Short mmCIF file of C-alpha atoms in Angstrom, two decimals:
data_model
loop_
_atom_site.label_atom_id
_atom_site.label_comp_id
_atom_site.label_asym_id
_atom_site.label_seq_id
_atom_site.Cartn_x
_atom_site.Cartn_y
_atom_site.Cartn_z
CA MET A 719 -73.20 -222.73 -29.86
CA THR A 720 -76.20 -222.11 -32.09
CA GLY A 721 -79.56 -223.80 -32.18
CA GLU A 722 -82.83 -223.28 -33.96
CA PHE A 723 -86.30 -224.68 -33.88
CA PHE A 724 -89.65 -224.17 -35.56
CA LEU A 725 -93.11 -223.95 -34.12
CA GLN A 726 -96.64 -223.60 -35.41
CA THR A 727 -98.76 -220.74 -34.08
CA LYS A 728 -102.50 -221.21 -33.79
CA SER A 729 -104.19 -217.85 -34.33
CA ARG A 730 -103.55 -214.31 -35.53
CA THR A 731 -102.23 -213.33 -32.11
CA ASP A 732 -100.64 -216.11 -30.09
CA PHE A 733 -98.04 -216.19 -27.30
CA VAL A 734 -96.27 -219.56 -27.35
CA GLU A 735 -93.96 -220.37 -24.47
CA ILE A 736 -90.52 -221.55 -25.61
CA THR A 737 -88.64 -221.65 -22.31
CA GLY A 738 -88.38 -225.43 -22.51
CA GLN A 739 -86.86 -225.44 -25.98
CA VAL A 740 -84.30 -222.78 -25.00
CA GLN A 741 -83.34 -224.68 -21.84
CA ASP A 742 -83.08 -227.92 -23.87
CA PHE A 743 -80.70 -226.22 -26.30
CA LEU A 744 -78.55 -225.05 -23.40
CA THR A 745 -78.57 -228.50 -21.80
CA ASP A 746 -77.72 -230.22 -25.10
CA THR A 747 -74.90 -227.77 -25.82
CA GLY A 748 -73.40 -228.51 -22.42
CA ALA A 749 -73.60 -232.26 -22.99
CA THR A 750 -72.16 -232.15 -26.50
CA ASP A 751 -69.46 -229.53 -26.21
CA GLY A 752 -68.63 -229.90 -22.57
CA PHE A 753 -69.77 -226.33 -22.29
CA LYS A 754 -69.68 -224.96 -18.74
CA GLY A 755 -69.80 -221.68 -16.95
CA SER A 756 -72.07 -218.71 -17.04
CA GLY A 757 -72.93 -216.36 -19.82
CA ALA A 758 -75.79 -215.08 -21.89
CA LEU A 759 -77.69 -216.21 -24.92
CA VAL A 760 -79.71 -214.44 -27.57
CA VAL A 761 -83.16 -215.71 -28.52
CA PHE A 762 -83.94 -214.25 -31.96
CA THR A 763 -86.82 -214.68 -34.39
CA PRO A 764 -86.11 -213.79 -38.04
CA HIS A 765 -89.62 -212.51 -38.78
CA THR A 766 -91.09 -209.02 -39.06
CA THR A 767 -94.58 -209.78 -37.71
CA ALA A 768 -93.52 -211.83 -34.69
CA ALA A 769 -91.48 -211.07 -31.57
CA VAL A 770 -89.78 -212.58 -28.53
CA THR A 771 -90.60 -211.50 -24.99
CA ILE A 772 -90.12 -212.56 -21.39
CA ASN A 773 -93.16 -212.44 -19.14
CA GLU A 774 -95.26 -214.44 -16.69
CA ASN A 775 -95.85 -218.07 -17.57
CA ALA A 776 -97.78 -219.16 -14.45
CA ASP A 777 -101.22 -217.78 -15.31
CA PRO A 778 -102.08 -217.95 -19.04
CA SER A 779 -104.52 -215.05 -18.61
CA VAL A 780 -101.54 -212.69 -18.34
CA VAL A 781 -100.47 -213.11 -21.95
CA ARG A 782 -104.11 -213.11 -23.07
CA ASP A 783 -104.62 -209.75 -21.37
CA MET A 784 -101.40 -208.45 -22.89
CA ALA A 785 -102.53 -209.50 -26.38
CA HIS A 786 -105.94 -207.86 -25.81
CA THR A 787 -104.45 -204.51 -24.86
CA LEU A 788 -101.86 -204.61 -27.66
CA ASP A 789 -104.71 -205.16 -30.11
CA ARG A 790 -106.54 -202.16 -28.69
CA MET A 791 -103.42 -199.94 -28.81
CA VAL A 792 -102.50 -200.95 -32.36
CA PRO A 793 -105.74 -201.49 -34.29
CA TRP A 794 -105.65 -204.06 -37.10
CA ALA A 795 -107.63 -201.86 -39.50
CA ASP A 796 -106.88 -198.19 -40.12
CA PRO A 797 -107.83 -196.28 -43.28
CA ALA A 798 -104.45 -194.55 -43.10
CA TYR A 799 -102.47 -197.78 -43.54
CA ALA A 800 -100.74 -197.85 -46.93
CA HIS A 801 -99.09 -201.29 -46.80
CA SER A 802 -101.01 -203.49 -49.22
CA GLU A 803 -100.69 -206.70 -47.21
CA GLY A 804 -102.89 -205.19 -44.51
CA ASN A 805 -100.73 -206.39 -41.61
CA SER A 806 -99.08 -203.13 -40.60
CA ALA A 807 -100.36 -203.57 -37.05
CA ALA A 808 -98.41 -206.81 -36.75
CA HIS A 809 -95.23 -205.10 -37.96
CA LEU A 810 -95.53 -202.36 -35.33
CA LYS A 811 -96.21 -204.85 -32.54
CA SER A 812 -93.09 -206.73 -33.62
CA SER A 813 -90.96 -203.59 -33.22
CA LEU A 814 -92.61 -202.60 -29.92
CA VAL A 815 -91.98 -205.99 -28.31
CA GLY A 816 -88.77 -206.67 -30.23
CA CYS A 817 -87.50 -209.65 -32.20
CA SER A 818 -84.95 -210.83 -29.62
CA GLU A 819 -84.27 -211.22 -25.92
CA MET A 820 -81.07 -211.68 -23.94
CA VAL A 821 -81.21 -214.41 -21.30
CA LEU A 822 -78.54 -215.01 -18.65
CA PHE A 823 -77.52 -218.51 -17.59
CA SER A 824 -75.15 -220.18 -15.18
CA ASP A 825 -74.20 -223.80 -14.53
CA GLY A 826 -76.29 -224.90 -17.48
CA ARG A 827 -79.53 -223.30 -16.25
CA LEU A 828 -81.38 -220.24 -17.53
CA GLU A 829 -81.32 -217.54 -14.86
CA LEU A 830 -84.92 -216.45 -15.23
CA GLY A 831 -86.94 -214.98 -12.40
CA ARG A 832 -89.46 -217.14 -10.60
CA TRP A 833 -92.36 -215.99 -12.79
CA GLN A 834 -90.50 -215.42 -16.04
CA GLY A 835 -90.92 -217.52 -19.16
CA ILE A 836 -89.76 -216.87 -22.72
CA PHE A 837 -92.47 -216.45 -25.38
CA LEU A 838 -92.61 -216.34 -29.15
CA CYS A 839 -95.24 -213.69 -29.89
CA GLU A 840 -97.25 -214.22 -33.05
CA PHE A 841 -98.96 -211.13 -34.45
CA ASP A 842 -99.97 -212.29 -37.95
CA GLY A 843 -100.67 -216.00 -37.63
CA PRO A 844 -101.29 -218.75 -37.82
CA ARG A 845 -97.89 -219.49 -39.34
CA THR A 846 -94.79 -221.62 -38.90
CA ARG A 847 -92.15 -219.56 -37.10
CA GLN A 848 -88.42 -220.01 -36.61
CA VAL A 849 -86.48 -219.22 -33.43
CA LYS A 850 -82.69 -219.05 -33.27
CA VAL A 851 -80.69 -219.35 -30.06
CA ARG A 852 -77.02 -218.43 -29.81
CA ILE A 853 -74.75 -218.57 -26.80
CA ILE A 854 -72.52 -215.54 -26.52
CA GLY A 855 -70.09 -214.34 -23.98
CA SER A 856 -69.77 -217.47 -21.93
CA GLY A 857 -67.06 -217.33 -19.30
CA GLY A 858 -65.68 -219.34 -16.45
CA MET B 601 -68.17 -210.96 -14.33
CA THR B 602 -71.63 -210.89 -12.75
CA GLY B 603 -73.12 -208.50 -10.28
CA GLU B 604 -76.48 -207.91 -8.75
CA PHE B 605 -78.12 -205.37 -6.53
CA PHE B 606 -81.50 -204.64 -5.03
CA LEU B 607 -83.47 -201.43 -4.80
CA GLN B 608 -86.73 -200.25 -3.31
CA THR B 609 -89.23 -198.56 -5.57
CA LYS B 610 -91.51 -195.89 -4.11
CA SER B 611 -94.81 -195.97 -6.03
CA ARG B 612 -96.83 -198.02 -8.49
CA THR B 613 -94.96 -196.47 -11.39
CA ASP B 614 -91.41 -195.38 -10.68
CA PHE B 615 -88.31 -194.87 -12.83
CA VAL B 616 -85.20 -195.31 -10.68
CA GLU B 617 -81.87 -194.41 -12.20
CA ILE B 618 -79.26 -197.19 -11.80
CA THR B 619 -76.44 -195.86 -13.97
CA GLY B 620 -74.25 -195.38 -10.90
CA GLN B 621 -74.68 -198.95 -9.68
CA VAL B 622 -73.91 -200.37 -13.13
CA GLN B 623 -70.79 -198.19 -13.46
CA ASP B 624 -69.70 -199.19 -9.95
CA PHE B 625 -70.00 -202.87 -10.87
CA LEU B 626 -67.87 -202.29 -13.95
CA THR B 627 -65.28 -200.35 -11.96
CA ASP B 628 -65.14 -202.99 -9.22
CA THR B 629 -64.82 -205.81 -11.74
CA GLY B 630 -61.88 -204.05 -13.34
CA ALA B 631 -60.18 -203.54 -9.98
CA THR B 632 -60.72 -207.11 -8.77
CA ASP B 633 -60.14 -209.13 -11.91
CA GLY B 634 -57.74 -206.83 -13.69
CA PHE B 635 -60.42 -206.68 -16.33
CA LYS B 636 -59.58 -204.38 -19.23
CA GLY B 637 -60.72 -203.66 -22.71
CA SER B 638 -64.02 -202.95 -24.33
CA GLY B 639 -67.15 -204.99 -24.55
CA ALA B 640 -70.78 -205.00 -23.62
CA LEU B 641 -72.82 -205.84 -20.58
CA VAL B 642 -76.39 -206.93 -20.03
CA VAL B 643 -78.54 -205.21 -17.42
CA PHE B 644 -81.41 -207.62 -16.64
CA THR B 645 -84.26 -207.54 -14.16
CA PRO B 646 -85.83 -210.92 -13.28
CA HIS B 647 -89.35 -209.56 -12.80
CA THR B 648 -92.48 -209.58 -15.00
CA THR B 649 -93.93 -206.22 -13.93
CA ALA B 650 -90.72 -204.18 -14.13
CA ALA B 651 -88.35 -203.29 -16.96
CA VAL B 652 -84.99 -201.73 -17.80
CA THR B 653 -84.63 -198.81 -20.17
CA ILE B 654 -82.13 -196.17 -21.25
CA ASN B 655 -83.39 -192.61 -21.51
CA GLU B 656 -82.72 -189.03 -20.43
CA ASN B 657 -81.49 -188.55 -16.88
CA ALA B 658 -80.90 -184.78 -16.92
CA ASP B 659 -84.48 -183.55 -16.49
CA PRO B 660 -86.61 -185.78 -14.24
CA SER B 661 -89.76 -184.54 -15.98
CA VAL B 662 -88.84 -186.70 -18.98
CA VAL B 663 -89.43 -190.00 -17.21
CA ARG B 664 -92.49 -188.57 -15.46
CA ASP B 665 -93.98 -187.67 -18.85
CA MET B 666 -93.08 -191.12 -20.18
CA ALA B 667 -94.82 -192.79 -17.24
CA HIS B 668 -97.88 -190.59 -17.73
CA THR B 669 -98.27 -191.53 -21.39
CA LEU B 670 -97.59 -195.21 -20.75
CA ASP B 671 -100.39 -195.16 -18.17
CA ARG B 672 -102.73 -193.59 -20.70
CA MET B 673 -101.80 -196.10 -23.44
CA VAL B 674 -102.13 -199.11 -21.14
CA PRO B 675 -104.96 -198.42 -18.69
CA TRP B 676 -104.70 -200.04 -15.27
CA ALA B 677 -108.36 -201.07 -15.20
CA ASP B 678 -110.14 -202.79 -18.08
CA PRO B 679 -113.25 -204.97 -17.74
CA ALA B 680 -111.73 -207.32 -20.33
CA TYR B 681 -108.74 -208.21 -18.15
CA ALA B 682 -108.94 -211.82 -16.95
CA HIS B 683 -105.81 -212.02 -14.78
CA SER B 684 -107.01 -212.17 -11.18
CA GLU B 685 -104.12 -210.17 -9.71
CA GLY B 686 -105.34 -207.09 -11.56
CA ASN B 687 -101.88 -206.02 -12.73
CA SER B 688 -102.07 -206.99 -16.40
CA ALA B 689 -101.20 -203.44 -17.40
CA ALA B 690 -97.88 -203.75 -15.57
CA HIS B 691 -97.09 -207.00 -17.39
CA LEU B 692 -97.69 -205.43 -20.79
CA LYS B 693 -95.58 -202.37 -19.95
CA SER B 694 -92.78 -204.74 -18.92
CA SER B 695 -92.84 -206.44 -22.33
CA LEU B 696 -93.13 -203.13 -24.22
CA VAL B 697 -90.11 -201.60 -22.50
CA GLY B 698 -88.29 -204.92 -22.05
CA CYS B 699 -86.60 -206.54 -19.06
CA SER B 700 -83.01 -205.96 -20.22
CA GLU B 701 -80.70 -203.52 -21.97
CA MET B 702 -77.31 -203.95 -23.62
CA VAL B 703 -74.74 -201.29 -22.71
CA LEU B 704 -71.37 -200.86 -24.41
CA PHE B 705 -68.25 -199.96 -22.45
CA SER B 706 -64.59 -199.29 -23.06
CA ASP B 707 -61.63 -198.60 -20.78
CA GLY B 708 -63.79 -199.29 -17.77
CA ARG B 709 -66.43 -196.67 -18.62
CA LEU B 710 -69.99 -197.13 -19.83
CA GLU B 711 -70.28 -195.73 -23.35
CA LEU B 712 -73.60 -193.98 -22.88
CA GLY B 713 -74.64 -190.92 -24.81
CA ARG B 714 -74.44 -187.52 -23.17
CA TRP B 715 -78.10 -187.58 -22.05
CA GLN B 716 -78.49 -191.32 -21.50
CA GLY B 717 -78.98 -192.95 -18.13
CA ILE B 718 -80.06 -196.49 -17.24
CA PHE B 719 -83.37 -196.87 -15.39
CA LEU B 720 -85.16 -199.63 -13.54
CA CYS B 721 -88.82 -199.11 -14.46
CA GLU B 722 -91.34 -200.11 -11.81
CA PHE B 723 -94.88 -200.74 -13.06
CA ASP B 724 -96.46 -202.49 -10.05
CA GLY B 725 -94.78 -201.03 -7.00
CA PRO B 726 -93.77 -200.20 -4.49
CA ARG B 727 -91.59 -203.32 -4.25
CA THR B 728 -88.03 -204.47 -3.75
CA ARG B 729 -86.53 -205.20 -7.16
CA GLN B 730 -83.41 -207.08 -8.23
CA VAL B 731 -81.09 -206.08 -11.07
CA LYS B 732 -78.42 -208.36 -12.52
CA VAL B 733 -75.45 -207.15 -14.53
CA ARG B 734 -73.24 -209.46 -16.59
CA ILE B 735 -70.25 -208.60 -18.70
CA ILE B 736 -70.21 -210.41 -22.02
CA GLY B 737 -68.04 -210.29 -25.05
CA SER B 738 -65.18 -208.32 -23.63
CA GLY B 739 -62.17 -208.11 -25.89
CA GLY B 740 -58.82 -206.42 -26.14
CA MET C 832 -64.37 -204.95 -33.18
CA THR C 833 -66.18 -201.61 -32.89
CA GLY C 834 -67.48 -199.32 -35.57
CA GLU C 835 -69.55 -196.20 -35.71
CA PHE C 836 -71.16 -194.04 -38.33
CA PHE C 837 -73.31 -190.96 -38.56
CA LEU C 838 -76.38 -190.24 -40.61
CA GLN C 839 -78.68 -187.31 -41.25
CA THR C 840 -82.39 -187.82 -40.70
CA LYS C 841 -84.86 -185.87 -42.83
CA SER C 842 -87.98 -185.21 -40.76
CA ARG C 843 -89.35 -185.36 -37.21
CA THR C 844 -90.14 -189.06 -37.62
CA ASP C 845 -87.91 -190.98 -40.00
CA PHE C 846 -86.93 -194.63 -40.33
CA VAL C 847 -83.54 -194.85 -42.07
CA GLU C 848 -82.33 -198.27 -43.11
CA ILE C 849 -78.77 -199.02 -41.91
CA THR C 850 -78.45 -202.70 -42.81
CA GLY C 851 -75.83 -201.88 -45.44
CA GLN C 852 -73.63 -199.93 -43.04
CA VAL C 853 -73.79 -202.69 -40.43
CA GLN C 854 -72.94 -205.36 -43.01
CA ASP C 855 -70.07 -203.19 -44.31
CA PHE C 856 -68.65 -202.91 -40.81
CA LEU C 857 -68.80 -206.69 -40.42
CA THR C 858 -67.17 -207.22 -43.82
CA ASP C 859 -64.41 -204.69 -43.11
CA THR C 860 -63.71 -206.19 -39.69
CA GLY C 861 -63.30 -209.61 -41.28
CA ALA C 862 -60.91 -208.25 -43.90
CA THR C 863 -58.79 -206.26 -41.45
CA ASP C 864 -58.62 -208.54 -38.45
CA GLY C 865 -58.94 -211.88 -40.17
CA PHE C 866 -62.10 -212.21 -38.12
CA LYS C 867 -64.06 -215.40 -38.81
CA GLY C 868 -66.80 -217.46 -37.32
CA SER C 869 -70.23 -216.76 -36.01
CA GLY C 870 -71.41 -214.52 -33.25
CA ALA C 871 -73.57 -211.55 -32.49
CA LEU C 872 -73.23 -207.82 -32.67
CA VAL C 873 -74.92 -204.94 -30.90
CA VAL C 874 -76.26 -201.99 -32.88
CA PHE C 875 -76.62 -199.11 -30.42
CA THR C 876 -77.62 -195.47 -30.79
CA PRO C 877 -76.48 -193.11 -28.00
CA HIS C 878 -79.53 -190.83 -28.19
CA THR C 879 -82.68 -190.54 -26.08
CA THR C 880 -85.11 -189.52 -28.84
CA ALA C 881 -84.05 -192.11 -31.42
CA ALA C 882 -84.09 -195.92 -31.49
CA VAL C 883 -82.93 -198.98 -33.42
CA THR C 884 -85.32 -201.62 -34.71
CA ILE C 885 -85.48 -204.54 -37.10
CA ASN C 886 -88.46 -204.71 -39.44
CA GLU C 887 -89.49 -205.07 -43.07
CA ASN C 888 -87.34 -203.28 -45.64
CA ALA C 889 -89.03 -204.48 -48.83
CA ASP C 890 -92.07 -202.18 -48.86
CA PRO C 891 -91.37 -198.67 -47.50
CA SER C 892 -95.05 -198.27 -46.62
CA VAL C 893 -94.50 -200.65 -43.68
CA VAL C 894 -92.32 -198.25 -41.72
CA ARG C 895 -94.53 -195.33 -42.76
CA ASP C 896 -97.56 -197.12 -41.31
CA MET C 897 -95.58 -197.96 -38.17
CA ALA C 898 -94.62 -194.31 -37.73
CA HIS C 899 -98.23 -193.22 -38.26
CA THR C 900 -99.58 -195.53 -35.56
CA LEU C 901 -96.77 -194.69 -33.13
CA ASP C 902 -97.66 -191.02 -33.56
CA ARG C 903 -101.30 -191.78 -32.80
CA MET C 904 -100.44 -193.88 -29.73
CA VAL C 905 -98.01 -191.32 -28.34
CA PRO C 906 -99.33 -187.86 -29.19
CA TRP C 907 -96.76 -185.12 -29.67
CA ALA C 908 -98.76 -182.54 -27.69
CA ASP C 909 -100.31 -183.23 -24.30
CA PRO C 910 -101.16 -180.56 -21.70
CA ALA C 911 -99.91 -182.96 -19.02
CA TYR C 912 -96.35 -183.00 -20.36
CA ALA C 913 -93.98 -181.22 -17.98
CA HIS C 914 -90.69 -181.50 -19.91
CA SER C 915 -89.89 -178.03 -21.19
CA GLU C 916 -88.30 -179.15 -24.47
CA GLY C 917 -91.68 -180.42 -25.63
CA ASN C 918 -90.33 -183.69 -27.03
CA SER C 919 -91.54 -186.12 -24.36
CA ALA C 920 -93.32 -188.17 -27.01
CA ALA C 921 -89.99 -188.81 -28.74
CA HIS C 922 -88.42 -189.97 -25.48
CA LEU C 923 -91.20 -192.49 -24.86
CA LYS C 924 -91.03 -193.84 -28.41
CA SER C 925 -87.29 -194.31 -27.93
CA SER C 926 -87.87 -196.47 -24.85
CA LEU C 927 -90.73 -198.42 -26.47
CA VAL C 928 -88.68 -199.35 -29.53
CA GLY C 929 -85.35 -199.45 -27.69
CA CYS C 930 -81.96 -197.91 -28.40
CA SER C 931 -80.24 -201.14 -29.45
CA GLU C 932 -80.70 -204.42 -31.29
CA MET C 933 -78.78 -207.69 -31.23
CA VAL C 934 -78.03 -209.17 -34.64
CA LEU C 935 -76.62 -212.64 -35.24
CA PHE C 936 -74.06 -213.32 -37.96
CA SER C 937 -72.09 -216.21 -39.39
CA ASP C 938 -69.37 -216.49 -42.02
CA GLY C 939 -69.21 -212.73 -42.27
CA ARG C 940 -72.90 -212.27 -43.09
CA LEU C 941 -75.71 -210.86 -40.97
CA GLU C 942 -78.23 -213.61 -40.26
CA LEU C 943 -81.35 -211.56 -40.81
CA GLY C 944 -84.61 -213.03 -41.99
CA ARG C 945 -85.65 -212.62 -45.61
CA TRP C 946 -87.72 -209.49 -44.93
CA GLN C 947 -85.70 -208.04 -42.06
CA GLY C 948 -83.68 -204.85 -42.27
CA ILE C 949 -82.10 -202.76 -39.51
CA PHE C 950 -83.43 -199.20 -39.06
CA LEU C 951 -82.37 -196.12 -37.17
CA CYS C 952 -85.67 -194.63 -35.95
CA GLU C 953 -85.74 -190.86 -35.64
CA PHE C 954 -88.44 -189.44 -33.38
CA ASP C 955 -87.29 -185.82 -32.96
CA GLY C 956 -85.59 -184.90 -36.20
CA PRO C 957 -84.24 -183.82 -38.44
CA ARG C 958 -80.86 -184.33 -36.76
CA THR C 959 -77.47 -185.95 -37.22
CA ARG C 960 -77.48 -189.29 -35.43
CA GLN C 961 -74.70 -191.65 -34.38
CA VAL C 962 -74.84 -195.44 -34.53
CA LYS C 963 -72.31 -197.72 -32.83
CA VAL C 964 -71.73 -201.35 -33.78
CA ARG C 965 -69.79 -203.78 -31.61
CA ILE C 966 -69.06 -207.43 -32.22
CA ILE C 967 -69.48 -209.55 -29.11
CA GLY C 968 -69.31 -213.21 -28.40
CA SER C 969 -67.79 -214.37 -31.63
CA GLY C 970 -66.78 -218.00 -31.64
CA GLY C 971 -65.49 -220.66 -33.97
#
């Protein structure tokens, strides 16, 4: 009931859609374990300068605009920053967006809204990032 | 173990308390299915310009002040926005607040703090919005 | 499958690491109930001016920088605030960071990333704060 995958981000800030990988995990789990029913799953990234979010996947300018405004709200450089790695902005963005999302499913399909996709949010890339998916609370 | 309901928001930004509807779902589920015990439930909204949060429900000026500061942090108009629908601010607010919340319960009652209520947050209204509730991980 | 603990925060804004308490709860639950396997748990704080987040616990300057930038983004004083208690900024920070986190575990150990720790975030301290932990969705 647990999956994981890795992906390569391309720039300091990058929103990479992972809906397909999460759906594939759910489909594969159903095929292998005979898993049925409805429930919820957790999508979790074990990093402190990345995040997971759900937002529009139809027009790529949406996540670009989101990244632009996040960068303006949380400036990369600030003389007050004490952390020596210089990526404090990325840490705060990670906590604002959050490192996990809950996603409902039923009959082997993610129950996302029409415009919703799941994204890994990179805030200190490019890097290789890990995503974990775990099914919890499945019921008949 | 799944419920859903719809509500009508009244303005572009609107925080609508839904604690009663979530409690009603939990109460009805207990009555129908003989459901007992403690667990957790997910409150999820399948939209990309709305969110779900838990905050104070005693003084309505709290959520008004929150909406005011969110609007200042994430301006509605920005020449840099590329998304043609013009609602990029609403998308970012959705990801900052998040489209779901976990709520604990026991003995058929939500285990919220004294001042906590559950809110559907509208950021691009007025619209009709859907909320899904799913019980997960219930145990004896 | 439920634990809770209390802690005392030290200043208006304070990030207190609680990874040890959450791990202790998981360890104790395994010892008492013979609980095994993998699953997820919810870490929830029942307050409206506090939050729970996961971020770096190696260098304490990370959370200090995060607190600094949060304070700049959400100013404590604003003539537009209507809430008479004067802590509207703390309420908004609570909703931005969120009052709960999901944490995966397996074989009795939290599955956090190398740099991840769990923090109770105080935004209107100093106060005594409660944290609840509930295991959900554990499986073989």
